[in-house]
């Protein structure tokens, strides 16, 4: 797993933006192909498992503070899966939030995929800005 | 998209595996450290999974 070390190259913003659109793409842009591939695989598998378990996407809701944090936070995390989220929505995936432990696992997997992609975007930023290899 | 229904254990193991891979990739600075950290994180997930399962087992009497 020999990744090239470059200090000059694509900007951090480009790497983060690309990583948002497609998980791992920021790493591909920075020539960290193996790491990008592992991120893409992990996030995509987690997202697809969430979809296959018929998890629901969070929608922003008002109400008390805890409700706002959970639903808005969940929505932002869902959104951070990037293209996976937008494709699923565009293809009409709109699972209602129904009771059942499998659906619940699915919702958490969808959120988890977005959260993992946030970690990947932060990593891409750190690589692009020379804070790590 | 096929509908799947994993058990709690299978779901937890899948979550642990996928999360460990990403944590390993993004956290450390060298490949050796990344592999080690990924395995370590997965081990901790599994340990916590079994530990909490036994805790709940005894907690319920």
PDB file of C-alpha atoms in Angstrom:
ATOM      1  CA  UNK A   1       0.000   0.000   0.000  1.00  0.00           C
ATOM      2  CA  UNK A   2       2.457   2.608  -1.145  1.00  0.00           C
ATOM      3  CA  UNK A   3       0.650   5.913  -1.506  1.00  0.00           C
ATOM      4  CA  UNK A   4       2.498   8.786  -3.099  1.00  0.00           C
ATOM      5  CA  UNK A   5       3.286  11.730  -0.841  1.00  0.00           C
ATOM      6  CA  UNK A   6       2.622  15.076  -2.496  1.00  0.00           C
ATOM      7  CA  UNK A   7       2.572  18.484  -0.908  1.00  0.00           C
ATOM      8  CA  UNK A   8       1.581  20.456  -3.973  1.00  0.00           C
ATOM      9  CA  UNK A   9      -1.494  19.512  -5.939  1.00  0.00           C
ATOM     10  CA  UNK A  10      -5.254  19.761  -5.732  1.00  0.00           C
ATOM     11  CA  UNK A  11      -6.605  22.145  -3.137  1.00  0.00           C
ATOM     12  CA  UNK A  12      -8.171  20.984   0.094  1.00  0.00           C
ATOM     13  CA  UNK A  13     -11.528  22.420  -0.906  1.00  0.00           C
ATOM     14  CA  UNK A  14     -11.521  20.471  -4.181  1.00  0.00           C
ATOM     15  CA  UNK A  15     -10.634  17.254  -2.351  1.00  0.00           C
ATOM     16  CA  UNK A  16     -13.353  17.791   0.260  1.00  0.00           C
ATOM     17  CA  UNK A  17     -15.949  18.752  -2.358  1.00  0.00           C
ATOM     18  CA  UNK A  18     -15.146  15.714  -4.465  1.00  0.00           C
ATOM     19  CA  UNK A  19     -15.160  13.524  -1.364  1.00  0.00           C
ATOM     20  CA  UNK A  20     -18.609  14.845  -0.519  1.00  0.00           C
ATOM     21  CA  UNK A  21     -19.962  14.085  -3.984  1.00  0.00           C
ATOM     22  CA  UNK A  22     -18.508  10.571  -4.091  1.00  0.00           C
ATOM     23  CA  UNK A  23     -17.079   8.928  -0.945  1.00  0.00           C
ATOM     24  CA  UNK A  24     -13.340   8.345  -1.372  1.00  0.00           C
ATOM     25  CA  UNK A  25     -13.076  10.531  -4.489  1.00  0.00           C
ATOM     26  CA  UNK A  26     -11.105  13.163  -2.582  1.00  0.00           C
ATOM     27  CA  UNK A  27      -8.487  10.517  -1.871  1.00  0.00           C
ATOM     28  CA  UNK A  28      -8.470   9.459  -5.526  1.00  0.00           C
ATOM     29  CA  UNK A  29      -7.830  13.089  -6.479  1.00  0.00           C
ATOM     30  CA  UNK A  30      -4.904  13.144  -4.054  1.00  0.00           C
ATOM     31  CA  UNK A  31      -3.529   9.880  -5.504  1.00  0.00           C
ATOM     32  CA  UNK A  32      -4.338   7.850  -2.391  1.00  0.00           C
ATOM     33  CA  UNK A  33      -6.113   5.244  -4.458  1.00  0.00           C
ATOM     34  CA  UNK A  34      -6.065   2.315  -2.046  1.00  0.00           C
ATOM     35  CA  UNK A  35      -7.332   4.399   0.841  1.00  0.00           C
ATOM     36  CA  UNK A  36      -9.938   6.009  -1.402  1.00  0.00           C
ATOM     37  CA  UNK A  37     -11.067   2.588  -2.575  1.00  0.00           C
ATOM     38  CA  UNK A  38     -11.404   1.285   0.973  1.00  0.00           C
ATOM     39  CA  UNK A  39     -13.441   4.353   1.957  1.00  0.00           C
ATOM     40  CA  UNK A  40     -15.660   4.059  -1.118  1.00  0.00           C
ATOM     41  CA  UNK A  41     -16.261   0.355  -0.472  1.00  0.00           C
ATOM     42  CA  UNK A  42     -16.980   0.788   3.222  1.00  0.00           C
ATOM     43  CA  UNK A  43     -19.313   3.767   2.855  1.00  0.00           C
ATOM     44  CA  UNK A  44     -21.126   2.285  -0.151  1.00  0.00           C
ATOM     45  CA  UNK A  45     -21.619  -1.112   1.512  1.00  0.00           C
ATOM     46  CA  UNK A  46     -22.893   0.510   4.703  1.00  0.00           C
ATOM     47  CA  UNK A  47     -25.256   2.734   2.712  1.00  0.00           C
ATOM     48  CA  UNK A  48     -26.549  -0.164   0.578  1.00  0.00           C
ATOM     49  CA  UNK A  49     -27.072  -2.343   3.655  1.00  0.00           C
ATOM     50  CA  UNK A  50     -29.093   0.524   5.132  1.00  0.00           C
ATOM     51  CA  UNK A  51     -31.192   0.738   1.988  1.00  0.00           C
ATOM     52  CA  UNK A  52     -31.615  -3.057   1.839  1.00  0.00           C
ATOM     53  CA  UNK A  53     -32.801  -3.061   5.443  1.00  0.00           C
ATOM     54  CA  UNK A  54     -35.368  -0.436   4.400  1.00  0.00           C
ATOM     55  CA  UNK A  55     -33.995   2.227   6.690  1.00  0.00           C
ATOM     56  CA  UNK A  56     -35.656   5.632   6.630  1.00  0.00           C
ATOM     57  CA  UNK A  57     -33.886   8.881   5.780  1.00  0.00           C
ATOM     58  CA  UNK A  58     -34.191  11.527   8.467  1.00  0.00           C
ATOM     59  CA  UNK A  59     -36.115  14.672   7.568  1.00  0.00           C
ATOM     60  CA  UNK A  60     -35.522  17.963   9.414  1.00  0.00           C
ATOM     61  CA  UNK A  61     -38.183  18.527  12.041  1.00  0.00           C
ATOM     62  CA  UNK A  62     -39.011  21.209  14.554  1.00  0.00           C
ATOM     63  CA  UNK A  63     -40.202  20.731  18.100  1.00  0.00           C
ATOM     64  CA  UNK A  64     -38.112  20.492  21.230  1.00  0.00           C
ATOM     65  CA  UNK A  65     -34.333  20.839  21.178  1.00  0.00           C
ATOM     66  CA  UNK A  66     -33.632  17.099  21.343  1.00  0.00           C
ATOM     67  CA  UNK A  67     -35.998  16.475  18.439  1.00  0.00           C
ATOM     68  CA  UNK A  68     -34.314  19.169  16.360  1.00  0.00           C
ATOM     69  CA  UNK A  69     -30.836  17.793  17.119  1.00  0.00           C
ATOM     70  CA  UNK A  70     -31.799  14.207  16.276  1.00  0.00           C
ATOM     71  CA  UNK A  71     -33.741  14.894  13.095  1.00  0.00           C
ATOM     72  CA  UNK A  72     -31.630  17.761  11.703  1.00  0.00           C
ATOM     73  CA  UNK A  73     -28.410  15.947  12.675  1.00  0.00           C
ATOM     74  CA  UNK A  74     -29.671  12.750  11.098  1.00  0.00           C
ATOM     75  CA  UNK A  75     -30.654  14.607   7.939  1.00  0.00           C
ATOM     76  CA  UNK A  76     -27.213  16.237   7.646  1.00  0.00           C
ATOM     77  CA  UNK A  77     -25.507  12.878   8.211  1.00  0.00           C
ATOM     78  CA  UNK A  78     -27.724  11.244   5.569  1.00  0.00           C
ATOM     79  CA  UNK A  79     -26.873  14.065   3.176  1.00  0.00           C
ATOM     80  CA  UNK A  80     -23.137  13.513   3.688  1.00  0.00           C
ATOM     81  CA  UNK A  81     -23.295  10.230   1.780  1.00  0.00           C
ATOM     82  CA  UNK A  82     -23.305  12.533  -1.249  1.00  0.00           C
ATOM     83  CA  UNK A  83     -24.177  10.955  -4.579  1.00  0.00           C
ATOM     84  CA  UNK A  84     -25.412   7.780  -2.891  1.00  0.00           C
ATOM     85  CA  UNK A  85     -28.062   9.784  -1.049  1.00  0.00           C
ATOM     86  CA  UNK A  86     -29.086  11.864  -4.048  1.00  0.00           C
ATOM     87  CA  UNK A  87     -29.308   8.838  -6.353  1.00  0.00           C
ATOM     88  CA  UNK A  88     -31.413   6.936  -3.819  1.00  0.00           C
ATOM     89  CA  UNK A  89     -33.783   9.902  -3.457  1.00  0.00           C
ATOM     90  CA  UNK A  90     -33.883  10.489  -7.231  1.00  0.00           C
ATOM     91  CA  UNK A  91     -34.769   6.834  -7.812  1.00  0.00           C
ATOM     92  CA  UNK A  92     -37.731   7.263  -5.525  1.00  0.00           C
ATOM     93  CA  UNK A  93     -36.440   5.603  -2.377  1.00  0.00           C
ATOM     94  CA  UNK A  94     -38.608   7.064   0.342  1.00  0.00           C
ATOM     95  CA  UNK A  95     -39.072   4.496   3.055  1.00  0.00           C
ATOM     96  CA  UNK A  96     -41.479   5.707   5.740  1.00  0.00           C
ATOM     97  CA  UNK A  97     -40.203   5.606   9.315  1.00  0.00           C
ATOM     98  CA  UNK A  98     -41.957   2.457  10.496  1.00  0.00           C
ATOM     99  CA  UNK A  99     -41.521   0.469  13.690  1.00  0.00           C
ATOM    100  CA  UNK A 100     -39.248  -2.570  13.564  1.00  0.00           C
ATOM    101  CA  UNK A 101     -35.720  -3.315  14.624  1.00  0.00           C
ATOM    102  CA  UNK A 102     -34.428  -4.084  11.117  1.00  0.00           C
ATOM    103  CA  UNK A 103     -35.707  -0.745   9.772  1.00  0.00           C
ATOM    104  CA  UNK A 104     -34.097   0.925  12.747  1.00  0.00           C
ATOM    105  CA  UNK A 105     -30.727  -0.715  12.019  1.00  0.00           C
ATOM    106  CA  UNK A 106     -31.130   0.418   8.417  1.00  0.00           C
ATOM    107  CA  UNK A 107     -31.670   4.048   9.422  1.00  0.00           C
ATOM    108  CA  UNK A 108     -28.580   3.920  11.606  1.00  0.00           C
ATOM    109  CA  UNK A 109     -26.535   2.404   8.781  1.00  0.00           C
ATOM    110  CA  UNK A 110     -27.628   5.230   6.456  1.00  0.00           C
ATOM    111  CA  UNK A 111     -26.577   7.801   9.052  1.00  0.00           C
ATOM    112  CA  UNK A 112     -23.373   5.864   9.778  1.00  0.00           C
ATOM    113  CA  UNK A 113     -22.398   5.900   6.099  1.00  0.00           C
ATOM    114  CA  UNK A 114     -22.666   9.697   6.042  1.00  0.00           C
ATOM    115  CA  UNK A 115     -20.677  10.042   9.256  1.00  0.00           C
ATOM    116  CA  UNK A 116     -17.903   7.823   7.896  1.00  0.00           C
ATOM    117  CA  UNK A 117     -17.805  10.012   4.798  1.00  0.00           C
ATOM    118  CA  UNK A 118     -17.397  13.101   6.994  1.00  0.00           C
ATOM    119  CA  UNK A 119     -14.328  11.435   8.542  1.00  0.00           C
ATOM    120  CA  UNK A 120     -13.046  10.702   5.041  1.00  0.00           C
ATOM    121  CA  UNK A 121     -13.549  14.331   3.979  1.00  0.00           C
ATOM    122  CA  UNK A 122     -11.628  15.577   7.015  1.00  0.00           C
ATOM    123  CA  UNK A 123      -8.843  13.126   6.180  1.00  0.00           C
ATOM    124  CA  UNK A 124      -8.768  14.349   2.559  1.00  0.00           C
ATOM    125  CA  UNK A 125      -8.499  17.933   3.824  1.00  0.00           C
ATOM    126  CA  UNK A 126      -5.591  17.033   6.107  1.00  0.00           C
ATOM    127  CA  UNK A 127      -3.770  15.270   3.288  1.00  0.00           C
ATOM    128  CA  UNK A 128      -4.342  18.128   0.841  1.00  0.00           C
ATOM    129  CA  UNK A 129      -3.127  20.720   3.329  1.00  0.00           C
ATOM    130  CA  UNK A 130      -0.027  18.700   4.188  1.00  0.00           C
ATOM    131  CA  UNK A 131      -0.971  17.923   7.787  1.00  0.00           C
ATOM    132  CA  UNK A 132      -0.562  14.198   7.118  1.00  0.00           C
ATOM    133  CA  UNK A 133       0.536  11.829   4.376  1.00  0.00           C
TER     134      UNK A 133
ATOM    135  CA  UNK B   1     -32.910  -3.658  -4.204  1.00  0.00           C
ATOM    136  CA  UNK B   2     -33.419  -6.919  -2.299  1.00  0.00           C
ATOM    137  CA  UNK B   3     -34.805  -6.671   1.182  1.00  0.00           C
ATOM    138  CA  UNK B   4     -32.557  -8.144   3.834  1.00  0.00           C
ATOM    139  CA  UNK B   5     -33.138  -8.741   7.510  1.00  0.00           C
ATOM    140  CA  UNK B   6     -29.904  -9.224   9.408  1.00  0.00           C
ATOM    141  CA  UNK B   7     -29.883 -10.293  13.035  1.00  0.00           C
ATOM    142  CA  UNK B   8     -28.643  -7.915  15.691  1.00  0.00           C
ATOM    143  CA  UNK B   9     -25.341  -9.787  15.857  1.00  0.00           C
ATOM    144  CA  UNK B  10     -24.807  -9.745  12.087  1.00  0.00           C
ATOM    145  CA  UNK B  11     -25.687  -6.056  11.927  1.00  0.00           C
ATOM    146  CA  UNK B  12     -23.330  -5.188  14.754  1.00  0.00           C
ATOM    147  CA  UNK B  13     -20.491  -7.178  13.165  1.00  0.00           C
ATOM    148  CA  UNK B  14     -21.037  -5.524   9.767  1.00  0.00           C
ATOM    149  CA  UNK B  15     -21.074  -2.106  11.413  1.00  0.00           C
ATOM    150  CA  UNK B  16     -17.920  -2.917  13.389  1.00  0.00           C
ATOM    151  CA  UNK B  17     -16.070  -4.153  10.307  1.00  0.00           C
ATOM    152  CA  UNK B  18     -16.970  -1.241   8.021  1.00  0.00           C
ATOM    153  CA  UNK B  19     -16.379   1.394  10.681  1.00  0.00           C
ATOM    154  CA  UNK B  20     -13.036  -0.149  11.660  1.00  0.00           C
ATOM    155  CA  UNK B  21     -11.839  -0.043   8.052  1.00  0.00           C
ATOM    156  CA  UNK B  22     -12.604   3.675   7.726  1.00  0.00           C
ATOM    157  CA  UNK B  23     -11.219   4.525  11.166  1.00  0.00           C
ATOM    158  CA  UNK B  24      -8.048   2.629  10.319  1.00  0.00           C
ATOM    159  CA  UNK B  25      -7.706   4.421   6.982  1.00  0.00           C
ATOM    160  CA  UNK B  26      -8.262   7.957   8.252  1.00  0.00           C
ATOM    161  CA  UNK B  27      -6.650   7.901  11.668  1.00  0.00           C
ATOM    162  CA  UNK B  28      -3.003   6.923  11.503  1.00  0.00           C
ATOM    163  CA  UNK B  29      -0.022   8.073   9.479  1.00  0.00           C
ATOM    164  CA  UNK B  30       1.621   4.888   8.185  1.00  0.00           C
ATOM    165  CA  UNK B  31       0.101   1.807   6.559  1.00  0.00           C
ATOM    166  CA  UNK B  32       1.382  -0.461   9.330  1.00  0.00           C
ATOM    167  CA  UNK B  33      -0.237   1.744  11.965  1.00  0.00           C
ATOM    168  CA  UNK B  34      -3.461   1.892   9.967  1.00  0.00           C
ATOM    169  CA  UNK B  35      -3.773  -1.898   9.704  1.00  0.00           C
ATOM    170  CA  UNK B  36      -2.938  -2.314  13.370  1.00  0.00           C
ATOM    171  CA  UNK B  37      -5.410   0.375  14.442  1.00  0.00           C
ATOM    172  CA  UNK B  38      -8.166  -1.016  12.204  1.00  0.00           C
ATOM    173  CA  UNK B  39      -7.742  -4.509  13.681  1.00  0.00           C
ATOM    174  CA  UNK B  40      -7.543  -3.081  17.185  1.00  0.00           C
ATOM    175  CA  UNK B  41     -10.731  -1.052  16.693  1.00  0.00           C
ATOM    176  CA  UNK B  42     -12.561  -4.081  15.302  1.00  0.00           C
ATOM    177  CA  UNK B  43     -11.414  -6.114  18.298  1.00  0.00           C
ATOM    178  CA  UNK B  44     -12.695  -3.451  20.698  1.00  0.00           C
ATOM    179  CA  UNK B  45     -16.050  -3.355  18.897  1.00  0.00           C
ATOM    180  CA  UNK B  46     -16.419  -7.126  19.195  1.00  0.00           C
ATOM    181  CA  UNK B  47     -15.293  -7.083  22.818  1.00  0.00           C
ATOM    182  CA  UNK B  48     -17.816  -4.355  23.656  1.00  0.00           C
ATOM    183  CA  UNK B  49     -20.515  -6.264  21.751  1.00  0.00           C
ATOM    184  CA  UNK B  50     -20.019  -9.457  23.750  1.00  0.00           C
ATOM    185  CA  UNK B  51     -19.442  -7.565  27.010  1.00  0.00           C
ATOM    186  CA  UNK B  52     -22.675  -5.598  26.689  1.00  0.00           C
ATOM    187  CA  UNK B  53     -24.554  -8.717  25.577  1.00  0.00           C
ATOM    188  CA  UNK B  54     -23.511 -10.606  28.708  1.00  0.00           C
ATOM    189  CA  UNK B  55     -24.249  -7.541  30.849  1.00  0.00           C
ATOM    190  CA  UNK B  56     -27.775  -7.393  29.466  1.00  0.00           C
ATOM    191  CA  UNK B  57     -28.129 -11.159  29.852  1.00  0.00           C
ATOM    192  CA  UNK B  58     -27.308 -11.000  33.560  1.00  0.00           C
ATOM    193  CA  UNK B  59     -29.143  -7.692  33.986  1.00  0.00           C
ATOM    194  CA  UNK B  60     -32.361  -9.303  32.871  1.00  0.00           C
ATOM    195  CA  UNK B  61     -31.851 -12.122  35.345  1.00  0.00           C
TER     196      UNK B  61
END
